PDB file of C-alpha atoms in Angstrom:
ATOM      1  CA  UNK A 519       2.915  20.716  -2.281  1.00 36.00           C
ATOM      2  CA  UNK A 520       5.111  23.288  -3.979  1.00 38.00           C
ATOM      3  CA  UNK A 521       8.476  22.510  -5.511  1.00 37.00           C
ATOM      4  CA  UNK A 522      10.277  24.074  -2.560  1.00 38.00           C
ATOM      5  CA  UNK A 523       8.799  21.403  -0.267  1.00 40.00           C
ATOM      6  CA  UNK A 524       6.269  23.751   1.326  1.00 41.00           C
ATOM      7  CA  UNK A 525       2.695  22.574   1.762  1.00 41.00           C
ATOM      8  CA  UNK A 526      -0.453  24.559   1.151  1.00 41.00           C
ATOM      9  CA  UNK A 527      -0.533  25.637   4.785  1.00 39.00           C
ATOM     10  CA  UNK A 528       3.026  26.986   4.602  1.00 37.00           C
ATOM     11  CA  UNK A 529       4.488  24.160   6.646  1.00 39.00           C
ATOM     12  CA  UNK A 530       7.713  22.617   5.340  1.00 40.00           C
ATOM     13  CA  UNK A 531       7.447  18.994   4.279  1.00 40.00           C
ATOM     14  CA  UNK A 532      10.485  18.328   6.435  1.00 41.00           C
ATOM     15  CA  UNK A 533       8.492  19.248   9.519  1.00 41.00           C
ATOM     16  CA  UNK A 534       6.497  16.055   9.021  1.00 39.00           C
ATOM     17  CA  UNK A 535       9.701  14.083   8.534  1.00 41.00           C
ATOM     18  CA  UNK A 536      11.122  15.136  11.903  1.00 44.00           C
ATOM     19  CA  UNK A 537       9.265  12.349  13.695  1.00 86.00           C
ATOM     20  CA  UNK A 538      10.595   9.708  11.269  1.00 95.00           C
ATOM     21  CA  UNK A 539      14.365   9.266  11.359  1.00 95.00           C
ATOM     22  CA  UNK A 540      14.563   6.138   9.241  1.00 97.00           C
ATOM     23  CA  UNK A 541      14.375   2.421   9.898  1.00 98.00           C
ATOM     24  CA  UNK A 542      17.098   0.875  12.021  1.00 97.00           C
ATOM     25  CA  UNK A 543      20.203  -0.554  10.338  1.00 97.00           C
ATOM     26  CA  UNK A 544      19.146  -4.110  11.196  1.00 97.00           C
ATOM     27  CA  UNK A 545      15.533  -3.913  10.016  1.00 98.00           C
ATOM     28  CA  UNK A 546      15.971  -6.082   6.924  1.00 98.00           C
ATOM     29  CA  UNK A 547      18.458  -8.385   8.677  1.00 98.00           C
ATOM     30  CA  UNK A 548      15.832  -8.995  11.350  1.00 98.00           C
ATOM     31  CA  UNK A 549      13.348 -10.265   8.763  1.00 98.00           C
ATOM     32  CA  UNK A 550      15.982 -12.429   7.078  1.00 97.00           C
ATOM     33  CA  UNK A 551      16.832 -14.056  10.404  1.00 97.00           C
ATOM     34  CA  UNK A 552      13.169 -14.445  11.330  1.00 97.00           C
ATOM     35  CA  UNK A 553      12.607 -16.296   8.055  1.00 95.00           C
ATOM     36  CA  UNK A 554      15.278 -18.771   9.079  1.00 95.00           C
ATOM     37  CA  UNK A 555      14.345 -19.235  12.735  1.00 95.00           C
ATOM     38  CA  UNK A 556      10.525 -18.965  12.817  1.00 95.00           C
ATOM     39  CA  UNK A 557      10.230 -19.729  16.502  1.00 94.00           C
ATOM     40  CA  UNK A 558       8.652 -17.875  19.403  1.00 94.00           C
ATOM     41  CA  UNK A 559      11.766 -18.402  21.483  1.00 96.00           C
ATOM     42  CA  UNK A 560      13.942 -16.665  18.886  1.00 97.00           C
ATOM     43  CA  UNK A 561      11.415 -13.873  18.393  1.00 96.00           C
ATOM     44  CA  UNK A 562      11.116 -13.227  22.130  1.00 96.00           C
ATOM     45  CA  UNK A 563      14.901 -13.097  22.326  1.00 97.00           C
ATOM     46  CA  UNK A 564      14.999 -10.516  19.523  1.00 97.00           C
ATOM     47  CA  UNK A 565      11.821  -8.615  20.290  1.00 97.00           C
ATOM     48  CA  UNK A 566      13.815  -5.552  21.301  1.00 97.00           C
ATOM     49  CA  UNK A 567      15.448  -5.413  17.883  1.00 97.00           C
ATOM     50  CA  UNK A 568      12.062  -5.667  16.190  1.00 97.00           C
ATOM     51  CA  UNK A 569      10.655  -2.890  18.364  1.00 96.00           C
ATOM     52  CA  UNK A 570      13.602  -0.526  17.844  1.00 97.00           C
ATOM     53  CA  UNK A 571      14.523  -1.092  14.198  1.00 98.00           C
ATOM     54  CA  UNK A 572      11.191  -2.019  12.624  1.00 97.00           C
ATOM     55  CA  UNK A 573       8.017  -1.341  14.605  1.00 96.00           C
ATOM     56  CA  UNK A 574       8.780   2.034  16.169  1.00 96.00           C
ATOM     57  CA  UNK A 575      10.105   3.492  12.887  1.00 97.00           C
ATOM     58  CA  UNK A 576       7.093   2.113  10.994  1.00 97.00           C
ATOM     59  CA  UNK A 577       4.699   3.745  13.463  1.00 96.00           C
ATOM     60  CA  UNK A 578       6.637   6.991  13.098  1.00 96.00           C
ATOM     61  CA  UNK A 579       6.559   6.682   9.309  1.00 97.00           C
ATOM     62  CA  UNK A 580       2.775   6.284   9.286  1.00 97.00           C
ATOM     63  CA  UNK A 581       2.432   9.358  11.497  1.00 96.00           C
ATOM     64  CA  UNK A 582       4.765  11.402   9.308  1.00 97.00           C
ATOM     65  CA  UNK A 583       2.966  10.257   6.166  1.00 97.00           C
ATOM     66  CA  UNK A 584      -0.386  11.249   7.656  1.00 97.00           C
ATOM     67  CA  UNK A 585       0.945  14.771   8.149  1.00 96.00           C
ATOM     68  CA  UNK A 586       2.678  14.844   4.773  1.00 96.00           C
ATOM     69  CA  UNK A 587      -0.424  13.635   2.923  1.00 97.00           C
ATOM     70  CA  UNK A 588      -2.601  16.212   4.688  1.00 96.00           C
ATOM     71  CA  UNK A 589      -0.183  18.956   3.627  1.00 96.00           C
ATOM     72  CA  UNK A 590      -0.310  17.668   0.050  1.00 96.00           C
ATOM     73  CA  UNK A 591      -4.118  17.650   0.018  1.00 96.00           C
ATOM     74  CA  UNK A 592      -4.383  13.868   0.092  1.00 97.00           C
ATOM     75  CA  UNK A 593      -7.099  12.342   2.320  1.00 96.00           C
ATOM     76  CA  UNK A 594      -4.913   9.524   3.632  1.00 97.00           C
ATOM     77  CA  UNK A 595      -4.107   8.896   7.273  1.00 96.00           C
ATOM     78  CA  UNK A 596      -3.147   6.214   9.735  1.00 95.00           C
ATOM     79  CA  UNK A 597      -1.860   5.545  13.246  1.00 92.00           C
ATOM     80  CA  UNK A 598      -0.344   2.737  15.299  1.00 87.00           C
ATOM     81  CA  UNK A 599      -3.282   0.485  14.408  1.00 91.00           C
ATOM     82  CA  UNK A 600      -2.406   0.799  10.722  1.00 95.00           C
ATOM     83  CA  UNK A 601       0.438  -1.727  11.032  1.00 96.00           C
ATOM     84  CA  UNK A 602      -0.147  -5.319  10.009  1.00 96.00           C
ATOM     85  CA  UNK A 603       0.521  -7.946  12.633  1.00 93.00           C
ATOM     86  CA  UNK A 604       3.719  -9.932  12.382  1.00 94.00           C
ATOM     87  CA  UNK A 605       1.949 -13.145  13.458  1.00 92.00           C
ATOM     88  CA  UNK A 606       0.467 -15.162  10.613  1.00 87.00           C
ATOM     89  CA  UNK A 607      -3.030 -16.619  10.755  1.00 82.00           C
ATOM     90  CA  UNK A 608      -2.232 -20.303  10.334  1.00 79.00           C
ATOM     91  CA  UNK A 609      -5.624 -21.747  11.311  1.00 80.00           C
ATOM     92  CA  UNK A 610      -6.650 -22.629   7.750  1.00 78.00           C
ATOM     93  CA  UNK A 611      -3.263 -22.632   6.063  1.00 80.00           C
ATOM     94  CA  UNK A 612      -0.981 -25.488   5.105  1.00 79.00           C
ATOM     95  CA  UNK A 613       1.933 -23.150   5.775  1.00 80.00           C
ATOM     96  CA  UNK A 614       2.347 -23.285   9.556  1.00 84.00           C
ATOM     97  CA  UNK A 615       5.171 -20.768   9.874  1.00 87.00           C
ATOM     98  CA  UNK A 616       4.101 -18.494  12.744  1.00 91.00           C
ATOM     99  CA  UNK A 617       5.647 -15.207  11.551  1.00 95.00           C
ATOM    100  CA  UNK A 618       5.577 -13.060   8.434  1.00 95.00           C
ATOM    101  CA  UNK A 619       8.979 -12.129   7.071  1.00 96.00           C
ATOM    102  CA  UNK A 620       8.006  -8.587   6.136  1.00 97.00           C
ATOM    103  CA  UNK A 621       6.491  -5.514   7.698  1.00 97.00           C
ATOM    104  CA  UNK A 622       3.564  -3.548   6.355  1.00 97.00           C
ATOM    105  CA  UNK A 623       1.213  -0.694   7.102  1.00 98.00           C
ATOM    106  CA  UNK A 624      -1.599   1.188   5.377  1.00 98.00           C
ATOM    107  CA  UNK A 625      -3.072   4.640   5.207  1.00 98.00           C
ATOM    108  CA  UNK A 626      -6.670   5.185   4.098  1.00 97.00           C
ATOM    109  CA  UNK A 627      -9.231   7.962   4.014  1.00 95.00           C
ATOM    110  CA  UNK A 628     -10.391   7.147   7.555  1.00 94.00           C
ATOM    111  CA  UNK A 629      -7.368   5.204   8.828  1.00 94.00           C
ATOM    112  CA  UNK A 630      -9.136   1.831   8.648  1.00 93.00           C
ATOM    113  CA  UNK A 631      -7.688  -1.199   6.883  1.00 93.00           C
ATOM    114  CA  UNK A 632     -11.161  -2.105   5.593  1.00 91.00           C
ATOM    115  CA  UNK A 633     -11.876   1.176   3.823  1.00 93.00           C
ATOM    116  CA  UNK A 634     -11.369   0.902   0.050  1.00 94.00           C
ATOM    117  CA  UNK A 635      -8.575   2.917  -1.509  1.00 96.00           C
ATOM    118  CA  UNK A 636      -5.328   2.362   0.370  1.00 97.00           C
ATOM    119  CA  UNK A 637      -1.719   3.496   0.445  1.00 98.00           C
ATOM    120  CA  UNK A 638       0.404   0.496   1.443  1.00 98.00           C
ATOM    121  CA  UNK A 639       4.024   0.356   2.656  1.00 98.00           C
ATOM    122  CA  UNK A 640       5.879  -2.973   2.374  1.00 98.00           C
ATOM    123  CA  UNK A 641       9.231  -3.568   4.104  1.00 98.00           C
ATOM    124  CA  UNK A 642      10.824  -6.798   2.935  1.00 98.00           C
ATOM    125  CA  UNK A 643      14.391  -8.072   2.435  1.00 97.00           C
ATOM    126  CA  UNK A 644      13.220  -9.501  -0.891  1.00 96.00           C
ATOM    127  CA  UNK A 645      12.111  -6.075  -2.102  1.00 97.00           C
ATOM    128  CA  UNK A 646      10.519  -3.038  -0.490  1.00 98.00           C
ATOM    129  CA  UNK A 647       7.775  -1.107  -2.255  1.00 98.00           C
ATOM    130  CA  UNK A 648       4.827   1.230  -1.873  1.00 98.00           C
ATOM    131  CA  UNK A 649       1.475   0.573  -3.527  1.00 98.00           C
ATOM    132  CA  UNK A 650      -1.845   2.348  -3.833  1.00 98.00           C
ATOM    133  CA  UNK A 651      -5.303   1.526  -5.097  1.00 97.00           C
ATOM    134  CA  UNK A 652      -7.974  -1.100  -4.602  1.00 97.00           C
ATOM    135  CA  UNK A 653      -6.677  -4.541  -3.636  1.00 95.00           C
ATOM    136  CA  UNK A 654      -9.069  -7.518  -3.671  1.00 93.00           C
ATOM    137  CA  UNK A 655     -12.225  -5.372  -3.523  1.00 95.00           C
ATOM    138  CA  UNK A 656     -15.347  -7.140  -2.304  1.00 95.00           C
ATOM    139  CA  UNK A 657     -17.565  -8.437  -5.151  1.00 96.00           C
ATOM    140  CA  UNK A 658     -20.081  -5.540  -4.886  1.00 96.00           C
ATOM    141  CA  UNK A 659     -17.189  -3.053  -4.903  1.00 96.00           C
ATOM    142  CA  UNK A 660     -15.520  -4.707  -7.888  1.00 97.00           C
ATOM    143  CA  UNK A 661     -18.827  -4.653  -9.755  1.00 97.00           C
ATOM    144  CA  UNK A 662     -19.289  -0.942  -8.991  1.00 97.00           C
ATOM    145  CA  UNK A 663     -15.763  -0.195 -10.215  1.00 97.00           C
ATOM    146  CA  UNK A 664     -16.351  -2.137 -13.428  1.00 98.00           C
ATOM    147  CA  UNK A 665     -19.680  -0.414 -14.093  1.00 97.00           C
ATOM    148  CA  UNK A 666     -18.061   3.008 -13.706  1.00 97.00           C
ATOM    149  CA  UNK A 667     -15.210   1.998 -16.005  1.00 98.00           C
ATOM    150  CA  UNK A 668     -17.656   0.782 -18.643  1.00 98.00           C
ATOM    151  CA  UNK A 669     -19.772   3.930 -18.350  1.00 97.00           C
ATOM    152  CA  UNK A 670     -16.897   6.405 -18.655  1.00 96.00           C
ATOM    153  CA  UNK A 671     -14.024   4.990 -20.729  1.00 97.00           C
ATOM    154  CA  UNK A 672     -12.783   8.522 -21.505  1.00 97.00           C
ATOM    155  CA  UNK A 673     -12.082   9.130 -17.818  1.00 97.00           C
ATOM    156  CA  UNK A 674     -10.397   5.752 -17.569  1.00 97.00           C
ATOM    157  CA  UNK A 675      -8.065   6.686 -20.416  1.00 97.00           C
ATOM    158  CA  UNK A 676      -7.355  10.026 -18.727  1.00 98.00           C
ATOM    159  CA  UNK A 677      -6.468   8.285 -15.450  1.00 98.00           C
ATOM    160  CA  UNK A 678      -4.206   5.811 -17.246  1.00 98.00           C
ATOM    161  CA  UNK A 679      -2.468   8.673 -19.065  1.00 98.00           C
ATOM    162  CA  UNK A 680      -1.784  10.518 -15.792  1.00 98.00           C
ATOM    163  CA  UNK A 681      -0.419   7.343 -14.217  1.00 98.00           C
ATOM    164  CA  UNK A 682       1.791   6.690 -17.233  1.00 97.00           C
ATOM    165  CA  UNK A 683       3.167  10.236 -17.069  1.00 98.00           C
ATOM    166  CA  UNK A 684       4.180   9.509 -13.468  1.00 98.00           C
ATOM    167  CA  UNK A 685       5.849   6.239 -14.490  1.00 97.00           C
ATOM    168  CA  UNK A 686       3.050   4.076 -13.076  1.00 98.00           C
ATOM    169  CA  UNK A 687       0.819   1.441 -14.630  1.00 96.00           C
ATOM    170  CA  UNK A 688      -2.011  -0.764 -13.433  1.00 95.00           C
ATOM    171  CA  UNK A 689      -1.340  -4.450 -13.128  1.00 83.00           C
ATOM    172  CA  UNK A 690      -0.415  -7.218 -10.727  1.00 72.00           C
ATOM    173  CA  UNK A 691      -0.893 -10.290 -12.886  1.00 76.00           C
ATOM    174  CA  UNK A 692      -4.390 -11.041 -11.569  1.00 88.00           C
ATOM    175  CA  UNK A 693      -6.720 -10.553 -14.510  1.00 93.00           C
ATOM    176  CA  UNK A 694      -9.427 -12.416 -16.370  1.00 95.00           C
ATOM    177  CA  UNK A 695      -8.627 -13.693 -19.842  1.00 93.00           C
ATOM    178  CA  UNK A 696     -11.904 -12.307 -21.178  1.00 95.00           C
ATOM    179  CA  UNK A 697     -14.473  -9.691 -20.192  1.00 97.00           C
ATOM    180  CA  UNK A 698     -16.671 -10.775 -17.260  1.00 96.00           C
ATOM    181  CA  UNK A 699     -20.358 -11.553 -17.638  1.00 95.00           C
ATOM    182  CA  UNK A 700     -22.396  -8.428 -18.202  1.00 95.00           C
ATOM    183  CA  UNK A 701     -19.535  -6.485 -19.775  1.00 97.00           C
ATOM    184  CA  UNK A 702     -19.187  -8.337 -23.074  1.00 96.00           C
ATOM    185  CA  UNK A 703     -20.424  -5.298 -24.997  1.00 95.00           C
ATOM    186  CA  UNK A 704     -17.540  -3.045 -23.875  1.00 96.00           C
ATOM    187  CA  UNK A 705     -15.571  -2.191 -27.003  1.00 96.00           C
ATOM    188  CA  UNK A 706     -13.144   0.407 -25.663  1.00 96.00           C
ATOM    189  CA  UNK A 707      -9.784  -1.371 -25.524  1.00 96.00           C
ATOM    190  CA  UNK A 708      -8.389   0.488 -22.490  1.00 96.00           C
ATOM    191  CA  UNK A 709     -11.611   0.189 -20.492  1.00 97.00           C
ATOM    192  CA  UNK A 710     -11.901  -3.497 -21.346  1.00 97.00           C
ATOM    193  CA  UNK A 711      -8.365  -4.207 -20.146  1.00 96.00           C
ATOM    194  CA  UNK A 712      -9.051  -2.512 -16.802  1.00 97.00           C
ATOM    195  CA  UNK A 713     -12.430  -4.255 -16.392  1.00 97.00           C
ATOM    196  CA  UNK A 714     -10.678  -7.624 -16.673  1.00 97.00           C
ATOM    197  CA  UNK A 715      -8.386  -6.773 -13.738  1.00 97.00           C
ATOM    198  CA  UNK A 716      -9.205  -8.157 -10.304  1.00 95.00           C
ATOM    199  CA  UNK A 717      -7.266  -5.384  -8.544  1.00 96.00           C
ATOM    200  CA  UNK A 718      -6.705  -1.748  -9.471  1.00 97.00           C
ATOM    201  CA  UNK A 719      -3.258  -1.123  -8.034  1.00 97.00           C
ATOM    202  CA  UNK A 720      -0.069   0.761  -8.861  1.00 98.00           C
ATOM    203  CA  UNK A 721       3.246   0.285  -7.111  1.00 97.00           C
ATOM    204  CA  UNK A 722       6.750   1.703  -6.959  1.00 98.00           C
ATOM    205  CA  UNK A 723       9.885   0.004  -5.580  1.00 98.00           C
ATOM    206  CA  UNK A 724      11.730   1.494  -2.628  1.00 98.00           C
ATOM    207  CA  UNK A 725      15.525   1.039  -2.668  1.00 97.00           C
ATOM    208  CA  UNK A 726      16.851  -0.601   0.514  1.00 97.00           C
ATOM    209  CA  UNK A 727      19.254   2.300   1.030  1.00 96.00           C
ATOM    210  CA  UNK A 728      16.310   4.702   1.236  1.00 97.00           C
ATOM    211  CA  UNK A 729      14.879   3.005   4.342  1.00 98.00           C
ATOM    212  CA  UNK A 730      17.341   4.740   6.646  1.00 97.00           C
ATOM    213  CA  UNK A 731      16.559   8.222   5.318  1.00 97.00           C
ATOM    214  CA  UNK A 732      13.949  10.626   6.722  1.00 96.00           C
ATOM    215  CA  UNK A 733      13.392  11.655   3.081  1.00 97.00           C
ATOM    216  CA  UNK A 734      11.494   8.382   2.630  1.00 98.00           C
ATOM    217  CA  UNK A 735       8.451  10.369   3.783  1.00 97.00           C
ATOM    218  CA  UNK A 736       8.840  12.749   0.859  1.00 97.00           C
ATOM    219  CA  UNK A 737       9.268   9.822  -1.556  1.00 98.00           C
ATOM    220  CA  UNK A 738       6.082   8.102  -0.428  1.00 98.00           C
ATOM    221  CA  UNK A 739       3.984  11.278  -0.373  1.00 98.00           C
ATOM    222  CA  UNK A 740       5.168  11.984  -3.928  1.00 98.00           C
ATOM    223  CA  UNK A 741       4.119   8.459  -4.936  1.00 98.00           C
ATOM    224  CA  UNK A 742       0.711   8.905  -3.290  1.00 98.00           C
ATOM    225  CA  UNK A 743       0.259  12.155  -5.204  1.00 98.00           C
ATOM    226  CA  UNK A 744       1.137  10.350  -8.444  1.00 98.00           C
ATOM    227  CA  UNK A 745      -1.429   7.638  -7.602  1.00 98.00           C
ATOM    228  CA  UNK A 746      -4.133  10.152  -6.649  1.00 98.00           C
ATOM    229  CA  UNK A 747      -5.998   9.987 -10.013  1.00 98.00           C
ATOM    230  CA  UNK A 748      -6.567   6.249  -9.490  1.00 98.00           C
ATOM    231  CA  UNK A 749      -7.649   6.692  -5.875  1.00 98.00           C
ATOM    232  CA  UNK A 750     -10.050   9.523  -6.740  1.00 97.00           C
ATOM    233  CA  UNK A 751     -11.555   7.502  -9.585  1.00 97.00           C
ATOM    234  CA  UNK A 752     -12.151   4.505  -7.328  1.00 97.00           C
ATOM    235  CA  UNK A 753     -13.519   6.541  -4.439  1.00 97.00           C
ATOM    236  CA  UNK A 754     -15.971   8.237  -6.767  1.00 96.00           C
ATOM    237  CA  UNK A 755     -17.062   4.907  -8.245  1.00 96.00           C
ATOM    238  CA  UNK A 756     -17.681   3.438  -4.786  1.00 95.00           C
ATOM    239  CA  UNK A 757     -19.331   6.522  -3.316  1.00 90.00           C
ATOM    240  CA  UNK A 758     -16.514   6.888  -0.794  1.00 79.00           C
ATOM    241  CA  UNK A 759     -15.183  10.258  -1.962  1.00 71.00           C
ATOM    242  CA  UNK A 760     -13.426  11.770   1.087  1.00 74.00           C
TER     243      UNK A 760
END
């Protein structure tokens, strides 16, 4: 996307924003209240507010981001099925609260939640953010990522440098204290640090005030573009290059 906001196909970035007008003014208040009430009766009573201020805008945002990412040359897309359910799975949990107190959605190379390499949007009164990368990869996927990192530490350093230039860094607190079995011989410091990580993810906070702006689309596409080196690296490592 060029600096004037025009994509490679000549379409203005704002054309993709037209379908997203911002989240409703009570979106975060809805989640705060839901955290307090946590009952089906209260949710049914306030379902209209959820639909108007949270769900419909989130669906529109995913659609606008799909267009915006395509214009920016990013193979990320989603649709109405990209939203995460508000109901919690409490079957095997000690926490029996029936509802999540945040909203979320993903975009991926094929629109599926199960495809590795995601762009994630998180709407939460305790802090909104966008994230991208490889979250809790399956063991064979994590092994493939680690093998690629070990085999090409120079590329790893290049990816980290590009992320740093964009103000991003890998890390979520989930990391091994030492190199995993089979990777003890890795001596490159940067590669070793990444190999110890259980997730390869970058994130950027979203100010609450930005939720009501159609320009949120532009913000998130810009973040996805900044995270592209990480996504491309992971897709290549897993043989999922779009």
